[in-house]
């Protein structure tokens, strides 16, 4: 079974084709980073318009690169939420319309389920059950995963997500958009220990996150101390250390709470090298295993949507002609594929 996946939840247009026997056949991605850079963040209306311009050419590219004709596809999956409603509607309407025109079924996919299942695209996928840390610009949450569609939310951010805090702190330091990766690169030049940032909500029980106060602490430190390049690098290092330590502490708690010894990290921030190194060391110490998607599948992409959609289509799930997008959509509201 071959499925075309469409991802348009924010500022990246991702198209991919996944075959349940041969794996990933093709994927194409267009990033809108340059479009939004002048504004210091994503402008929803511009994002929607750019998806309109890019989506059909990318579909053609992905189909051609897979060596297929449209009639050889068995279905189409598209992201239906959460995300920017205008951007979601572009992908949903195009995906559902192509499915109707090609007389094949369509299936709506939860964006975060796509991220959660992205490590399944690798040669060594994680076996169920496991704890997943979903960490990106829009979401930071811990989830117990017992199978596809069997999700229990353990904790989430009550304000800024980790990636959002990275980007906002980078902007305070005058770094270009998107600032998160640039802040992480600057942190590599910083010295550990010169500044000590708080580890928010780690001094109390529970698995929720809060990064807004950490961003404010960084802003005050930048205003008071950040007047030369090395100091700014040291502040970036202190900020990154605080975020990574906080995520690691909460992951350890979640593993202890659930009694599991497998950890999956997915989402854009999962590409952070410091985070990967610290979690790998932690899991080695615990005698457990940690799994990641490759870097190109950490950020938004069509491959993860194609894979997630295929699992649901194989169980008989399809989308009617009416298109429904959900900008807010709790992950643990999903059911296992085929469940009533």
Short mmCIF file of C-alpha atoms in Angstrom, two decimals:
data_model
loop_
_atom_site.label_atom_id
_atom_site.label_comp_id
_atom_site.label_asym_id
_atom_site.label_seq_id
_atom_site.Cartn_x
_atom_site.Cartn_y
_atom_site.Cartn_z
CA UNK A 1 0.00 0.00 0.00
CA UNK A 2 1.35 3.39 -1.03
CA UNK A 3 0.27 6.63 0.62
CA UNK A 4 0.98 10.24 -0.21
CA UNK A 5 1.43 12.44 2.88
CA UNK A 6 0.84 16.21 3.03
CA UNK A 7 2.07 18.42 5.87
CA UNK A 8 1.12 22.13 6.00
CA UNK A 9 0.54 22.85 9.68
CA UNK A 10 2.81 25.89 9.93
CA UNK A 11 5.64 27.23 7.77
CA UNK A 12 6.90 24.15 5.92
CA UNK A 13 5.27 22.39 3.00
CA UNK A 14 6.15 18.70 3.20
CA UNK A 15 5.13 16.01 0.73
CA UNK A 16 6.17 12.35 0.84
CA UNK A 17 5.20 8.91 -0.44
CA UNK A 18 5.49 5.90 1.88
CA UNK A 19 5.13 2.25 0.88
CA UNK A 20 4.37 -0.27 3.63
CA UNK A 21 6.68 -2.81 1.97
CA UNK A 22 9.48 -0.66 0.52
CA UNK A 23 9.49 2.18 3.03
CA UNK A 24 9.92 5.82 2.09
CA UNK A 25 9.87 6.25 -1.69
CA UNK A 26 10.27 10.02 -1.90
CA UNK A 27 9.92 13.20 0.08
CA UNK A 28 10.05 16.88 -0.80
CA UNK A 29 10.13 19.83 1.57
CA UNK A 30 9.89 23.58 1.15
CA UNK A 31 10.70 25.85 4.10
CA UNK A 32 9.31 29.37 4.42
CA UNK A 33 12.11 30.57 6.72
CA UNK A 34 13.27 33.31 4.34
CA UNK A 35 9.69 34.52 3.83
CA UNK A 36 9.10 35.06 7.56
CA UNK A 37 12.61 36.14 8.58
CA UNK A 38 11.94 39.85 8.08
CA UNK A 39 9.04 39.63 10.53
CA UNK A 40 10.90 37.71 13.22
CA UNK A 41 8.26 34.96 13.27
CA UNK A 42 5.60 33.18 11.25
CA UNK A 43 2.92 35.40 9.68
CA UNK A 44 -0.10 33.07 9.31
CA UNK A 45 -1.60 34.72 6.22
CA UNK A 46 1.72 34.67 4.37
CA UNK A 47 2.25 31.05 5.39
CA UNK A 48 -1.13 30.04 3.94
CA UNK A 49 -0.49 31.83 0.66
CA UNK A 50 2.92 30.24 0.26
CA UNK A 51 1.49 26.77 0.86
CA UNK A 52 -1.00 27.47 -1.96
CA UNK A 53 1.89 28.32 -4.30
CA UNK A 54 4.13 25.39 -3.42
CA UNK A 55 1.92 22.41 -2.61
CA UNK A 56 0.92 21.21 -6.09
CA UNK A 57 4.44 21.46 -7.60
CA UNK A 58 5.78 19.53 -4.59
CA UNK A 59 3.14 16.82 -5.02
CA UNK A 60 4.16 16.46 -8.65
CA UNK A 61 7.82 16.32 -7.63
CA UNK A 62 7.25 13.65 -4.98
CA UNK A 63 5.15 11.46 -7.29
CA UNK A 64 7.71 11.74 -10.10
CA UNK A 65 10.67 11.03 -7.79
CA UNK A 66 8.91 7.90 -6.53
CA UNK A 67 8.57 6.72 -10.12
CA UNK A 68 4.80 6.46 -9.78
CA UNK A 69 1.66 7.62 -11.50
CA UNK A 70 -1.25 9.00 -9.46
CA UNK A 71 -3.33 5.91 -10.19
CA UNK A 72 -0.69 3.80 -8.43
CA UNK A 73 -1.34 5.52 -5.10
CA UNK A 74 -3.66 3.86 -2.58
CA UNK A 75 -4.52 6.91 -0.50
CA UNK A 76 -3.65 10.39 0.70
CA UNK A 77 -2.97 11.54 4.27
CA UNK A 78 -2.97 15.17 5.31
CA UNK A 79 -2.37 17.04 8.54
CA UNK A 80 -5.71 18.16 10.01
CA UNK A 81 -4.34 19.74 13.19
CA UNK A 82 -3.11 21.10 15.44
CA UNK A 83 -1.55 24.12 13.72
CA UNK A 84 -2.39 27.37 11.95
CA UNK A 85 -5.92 26.98 10.65
CA UNK A 86 -5.29 28.67 7.30
CA UNK A 87 -2.20 26.58 6.63
CA UNK A 88 -4.00 23.40 7.67
CA UNK A 89 -6.89 24.15 5.32
CA UNK A 90 -4.56 24.41 2.32
CA UNK A 91 -3.17 20.92 2.83
CA UNK A 92 -6.51 19.43 3.82
CA UNK A 93 -8.42 20.87 0.87
CA UNK A 94 -5.75 19.93 -1.67
CA UNK A 95 -5.31 16.46 -0.18
CA UNK A 96 -9.03 15.72 -0.03
CA UNK A 97 -9.59 17.13 -3.53
CA UNK A 98 -6.79 15.04 -5.06
CA UNK A 99 -8.13 11.94 -3.35
CA UNK A 100 -11.59 12.63 -4.81
CA UNK A 101 -10.16 13.29 -8.28
CA UNK A 102 -7.99 10.16 -8.21
CA UNK A 103 -10.77 8.05 -6.64
CA UNK A 104 -8.68 6.97 -3.65
CA UNK A 105 -9.40 7.36 0.10
CA UNK A 106 -8.14 10.20 2.26
CA UNK A 107 -7.28 10.16 5.96
CA UNK A 108 -6.79 13.05 8.39
CA UNK A 109 -3.67 12.91 10.59
CA UNK A 110 -2.83 14.51 13.93
CA UNK A 111 0.37 16.53 13.54
CA UNK A 112 1.83 15.44 16.87
CA UNK A 113 1.06 11.79 16.18
CA UNK A 114 3.15 12.25 13.05
CA UNK A 115 6.07 13.55 15.14
CA UNK A 116 5.61 10.81 17.72
CA UNK A 117 5.79 8.11 15.04
CA UNK A 118 8.65 9.70 13.05
CA UNK A 119 11.25 7.36 14.64
CA UNK A 120 9.33 4.48 13.04
CA UNK A 121 10.81 5.63 9.73
CA UNK A 122 14.26 4.50 10.90
CA UNK A 123 15.87 1.09 10.35
CA UNK A 124 15.59 0.33 14.08
CA UNK A 125 12.19 1.62 15.24
CA UNK A 126 11.31 1.72 18.94
CA UNK A 127 9.12 -1.15 20.18
CA UNK A 128 6.03 -0.35 22.22
CA UNK A 129 5.53 0.66 24.97
CA UNK A 130 7.70 3.75 25.52
CA UNK A 131 7.71 7.27 26.92
CA UNK A 132 7.83 10.00 24.28
CA UNK A 133 9.10 13.53 24.73
CA UNK A 134 7.54 15.69 22.02
CA UNK A 135 9.50 18.91 21.98
CA UNK A 136 9.12 21.58 19.31
CA UNK A 137 8.36 25.24 18.75
CA UNK A 138 4.68 24.77 19.50
CA UNK A 139 4.59 21.80 21.88
CA UNK A 140 6.46 20.31 24.81
CA UNK A 141 4.83 17.23 26.29
CA UNK A 142 5.52 13.81 27.76
CA UNK A 143 3.35 10.93 26.59
CA UNK A 144 3.10 7.28 27.50
CA UNK A 145 2.73 5.32 24.25
CA UNK A 146 1.40 1.75 24.41
CA UNK A 147 0.67 1.49 20.70
CA UNK A 148 -0.46 3.60 17.77
CA UNK A 149 -3.37 5.70 19.00
CA UNK A 150 -2.86 4.51 22.57
CA UNK A 151 -1.56 7.69 24.19
CA UNK A 152 -1.65 8.94 27.76
CA UNK A 153 -0.53 12.54 28.30
CA UNK A 154 1.77 12.67 31.34
CA UNK A 155 2.71 16.34 31.31
CA UNK A 156 2.95 19.37 29.04
CA UNK A 157 4.03 22.99 28.99
CA UNK A 158 1.67 25.39 30.74
CA UNK A 159 3.05 28.37 28.78
CA UNK A 160 5.88 28.63 26.24
CA UNK A 161 7.07 25.42 24.60
CA UNK A 162 10.81 24.73 24.74
CA UNK A 163 11.36 25.58 21.08
CA UNK A 164 9.35 28.77 21.45
CA UNK A 165 11.50 29.76 24.44
CA UNK A 166 14.64 29.11 22.38
CA UNK A 167 13.37 31.31 19.55
CA UNK A 168 12.22 34.14 21.83
CA UNK A 169 15.48 34.16 23.79
CA UNK A 170 17.45 34.16 20.55
CA UNK A 171 15.45 37.18 19.40
CA UNK A 172 16.32 38.98 22.65
CA UNK A 173 19.97 38.33 21.80
CA UNK A 174 19.55 39.84 18.33
CA UNK A 175 19.84 36.55 16.44
CA UNK A 176 18.02 36.02 13.16
CA UNK A 177 14.82 33.99 12.79
CA UNK A 178 14.50 31.10 13.41
CA UNK A 179 16.75 31.72 16.36
CA UNK A 180 16.67 28.41 18.20
CA UNK A 181 19.35 26.64 16.13
CA UNK A 182 21.48 29.83 16.10
CA UNK A 183 21.27 30.10 19.88
CA UNK A 184 22.34 26.47 20.20
CA UNK A 185 25.29 27.15 17.89
CA UNK A 186 26.26 30.22 19.93
CA UNK A 187 26.02 28.15 23.13
CA UNK A 188 28.78 25.87 21.81
CA UNK A 189 31.18 28.82 22.27
CA UNK A 190 30.00 29.52 25.81
CA UNK A 191 31.57 28.46 29.10
CA UNK A 192 29.45 26.39 31.45
CA UNK A 193 29.00 27.68 34.98
CA UNK A 194 29.54 31.39 34.52
CA UNK A 195 25.76 31.97 34.76
CA UNK A 196 23.30 29.75 36.58
CA UNK A 197 19.72 29.71 35.29
CA UNK A 198 16.78 28.12 37.15
CA UNK A 199 15.41 24.70 36.23
CA UNK A 200 11.70 25.64 36.19
CA UNK A 201 9.17 23.43 37.98
CA UNK A 202 11.81 20.83 38.86
CA UNK A 203 11.56 21.62 42.58
CA UNK A 204 7.97 20.36 42.73
CA UNK A 205 6.34 17.05 41.83
CA UNK A 206 4.71 16.46 38.47
CA UNK A 207 5.64 16.33 34.81
CA UNK A 208 4.42 19.70 33.51
CA UNK A 209 6.81 22.25 32.03
CA UNK A 210 7.09 26.05 32.15
CA UNK A 211 9.66 27.96 30.12
CA UNK A 212 8.20 31.49 30.16
CA UNK A 213 9.95 32.43 33.40
CA UNK A 214 13.24 31.07 32.10
CA UNK A 215 12.91 33.34 29.07
CA UNK A 216 12.33 36.32 31.41
CA UNK A 217 15.39 35.34 33.48
CA UNK A 218 17.42 35.26 30.26
CA UNK A 219 16.07 38.68 29.23
CA UNK A 220 17.14 40.21 32.57
CA UNK A 221 20.57 38.61 32.35
CA UNK A 222 21.07 39.84 28.79
CA UNK A 223 20.08 43.37 29.80
CA UNK A 224 22.44 43.36 32.78
CA UNK A 225 25.43 41.45 31.42
CA UNK A 226 25.22 40.79 27.70
CA UNK A 227 27.45 43.53 26.31
CA UNK A 228 30.18 41.45 24.60
CA UNK A 229 30.31 38.36 22.38
CA UNK A 230 31.73 35.95 24.96
CA UNK A 231 29.21 36.98 27.60
CA UNK A 232 26.38 36.46 25.13
CA UNK A 233 27.75 33.00 24.33
CA UNK A 234 27.95 32.21 28.05
CA UNK A 235 24.34 33.32 28.52
CA UNK A 236 23.27 31.15 25.58
CA UNK A 237 25.09 28.20 27.16
CA UNK A 238 23.42 28.78 30.53
CA UNK A 239 20.00 29.01 28.90
CA UNK A 240 20.48 25.85 26.84
CA UNK A 241 21.83 23.96 29.87
CA UNK A 242 18.74 24.95 31.87
CA UNK A 243 16.31 23.80 29.16
CA UNK A 244 18.15 20.53 28.55
CA UNK A 245 18.49 19.76 32.27
CA UNK A 246 14.78 20.46 32.79
CA UNK A 247 13.75 18.16 29.95
CA UNK A 248 16.09 15.42 31.20
CA UNK A 249 14.81 15.67 34.79
CA UNK A 250 11.21 15.38 33.66
CA UNK A 251 12.02 12.47 31.32
CA UNK A 252 13.68 10.59 34.17
CA UNK A 253 10.60 11.19 36.34
CA UNK A 254 8.28 9.97 33.59
CA UNK A 255 10.28 6.78 33.10
CA UNK A 256 10.24 6.10 36.84
CA UNK A 257 6.52 6.84 37.07
CA UNK A 258 5.63 4.49 34.20
CA UNK A 259 8.23 1.82 34.92
CA UNK A 260 9.36 1.92 31.28
CA UNK A 261 12.95 1.96 30.01
CA UNK A 262 12.52 3.20 26.45
CA UNK A 263 12.47 6.88 25.56
CA UNK A 264 11.55 8.47 22.22
CA UNK A 265 12.47 12.09 21.47
CA UNK A 266 10.75 13.80 18.54
CA UNK A 267 9.98 17.29 17.26
CA UNK A 268 12.25 20.09 16.07
CA UNK A 269 14.16 20.53 19.34
CA UNK A 270 15.03 16.80 19.34
CA UNK A 271 17.75 17.68 16.81
CA UNK A 272 19.60 19.65 19.52
CA UNK A 273 22.96 17.93 20.00
CA UNK A 274 23.29 18.85 23.67
CA UNK A 275 19.86 17.39 24.41
CA UNK A 276 20.62 14.19 22.52
CA UNK A 277 23.94 13.72 24.29
CA UNK A 278 22.50 14.27 27.76
CA UNK A 279 19.51 11.98 27.23
CA UNK A 280 21.72 9.28 25.69
CA UNK A 281 24.00 9.42 28.75
CA UNK A 282 20.99 9.33 31.08
CA UNK A 283 19.45 6.31 29.36
CA UNK A 284 22.79 4.47 29.34
CA UNK A 285 23.03 5.09 33.08
CA UNK A 286 19.48 3.78 33.55
CA UNK A 287 20.13 0.74 31.37
CA UNK A 288 17.49 1.86 28.88
CA UNK A 289 17.31 2.90 25.24
CA UNK A 290 16.65 6.23 23.52
CA UNK A 291 15.33 6.66 19.97
CA UNK A 292 15.28 9.67 17.64
CA UNK A 293 14.23 10.34 14.06
CA UNK A 294 17.02 11.45 11.75
CA UNK A 295 17.51 15.23 11.71
CA UNK A 296 15.54 15.82 8.51
CA UNK A 297 12.49 14.21 10.11
CA UNK A 298 12.73 16.08 13.41
CA UNK A 299 11.14 19.19 11.92
CA UNK A 300 7.78 19.17 10.10
CA UNK A 301 7.78 16.85 7.09
CA UNK A 302 5.46 14.85 4.88
CA UNK A 303 7.09 11.48 5.61
CA UNK A 304 5.82 11.32 9.19
CA UNK A 305 2.30 12.20 8.02
CA UNK A 306 2.40 9.53 5.30
CA UNK A 307 3.54 6.90 7.81
CA UNK A 308 0.96 7.83 10.46
CA UNK A 309 -1.80 8.03 7.86
CA UNK A 310 -0.90 4.64 6.42
CA UNK A 311 -1.38 2.96 9.80
CA UNK A 312 -4.88 4.40 10.06
CA UNK A 313 -5.84 3.78 6.45
CA UNK A 314 -4.82 0.11 6.75
CA UNK A 315 -7.22 -0.16 9.70
CA UNK A 316 -10.05 1.17 7.56
CA UNK A 317 -10.14 4.81 8.63
CA UNK A 318 -11.07 7.30 5.91
CA UNK A 319 -12.15 10.91 5.73
CA UNK A 320 -15.52 11.92 4.21
CA UNK A 321 -15.75 14.67 1.62
CA UNK A 322 -16.26 17.28 4.33
CA UNK A 323 -12.97 18.81 5.43
CA UNK A 324 -12.46 19.43 9.13
CA UNK A 325 -9.33 21.03 10.58
CA UNK A 326 -8.62 21.43 14.28
CA UNK A 327 -6.13 24.15 15.29
CA UNK A 328 -6.35 22.71 18.83
CA UNK A 329 -6.53 18.93 19.09
CA UNK A 330 -5.47 17.02 22.22
CA UNK A 331 -3.22 14.11 21.34
CA UNK A 332 -4.73 11.81 23.93
CA UNK A 333 -8.17 12.26 22.36
CA UNK A 334 -7.05 9.98 19.52
CA UNK A 335 -8.12 6.34 19.41
CA UNK A 336 -6.25 3.32 18.15
CA UNK A 337 -6.58 2.79 14.38
CA UNK A 338 -9.86 1.10 13.60
CA UNK A 339 -11.28 1.59 17.09
CA UNK A 340 -14.92 2.63 17.26
#
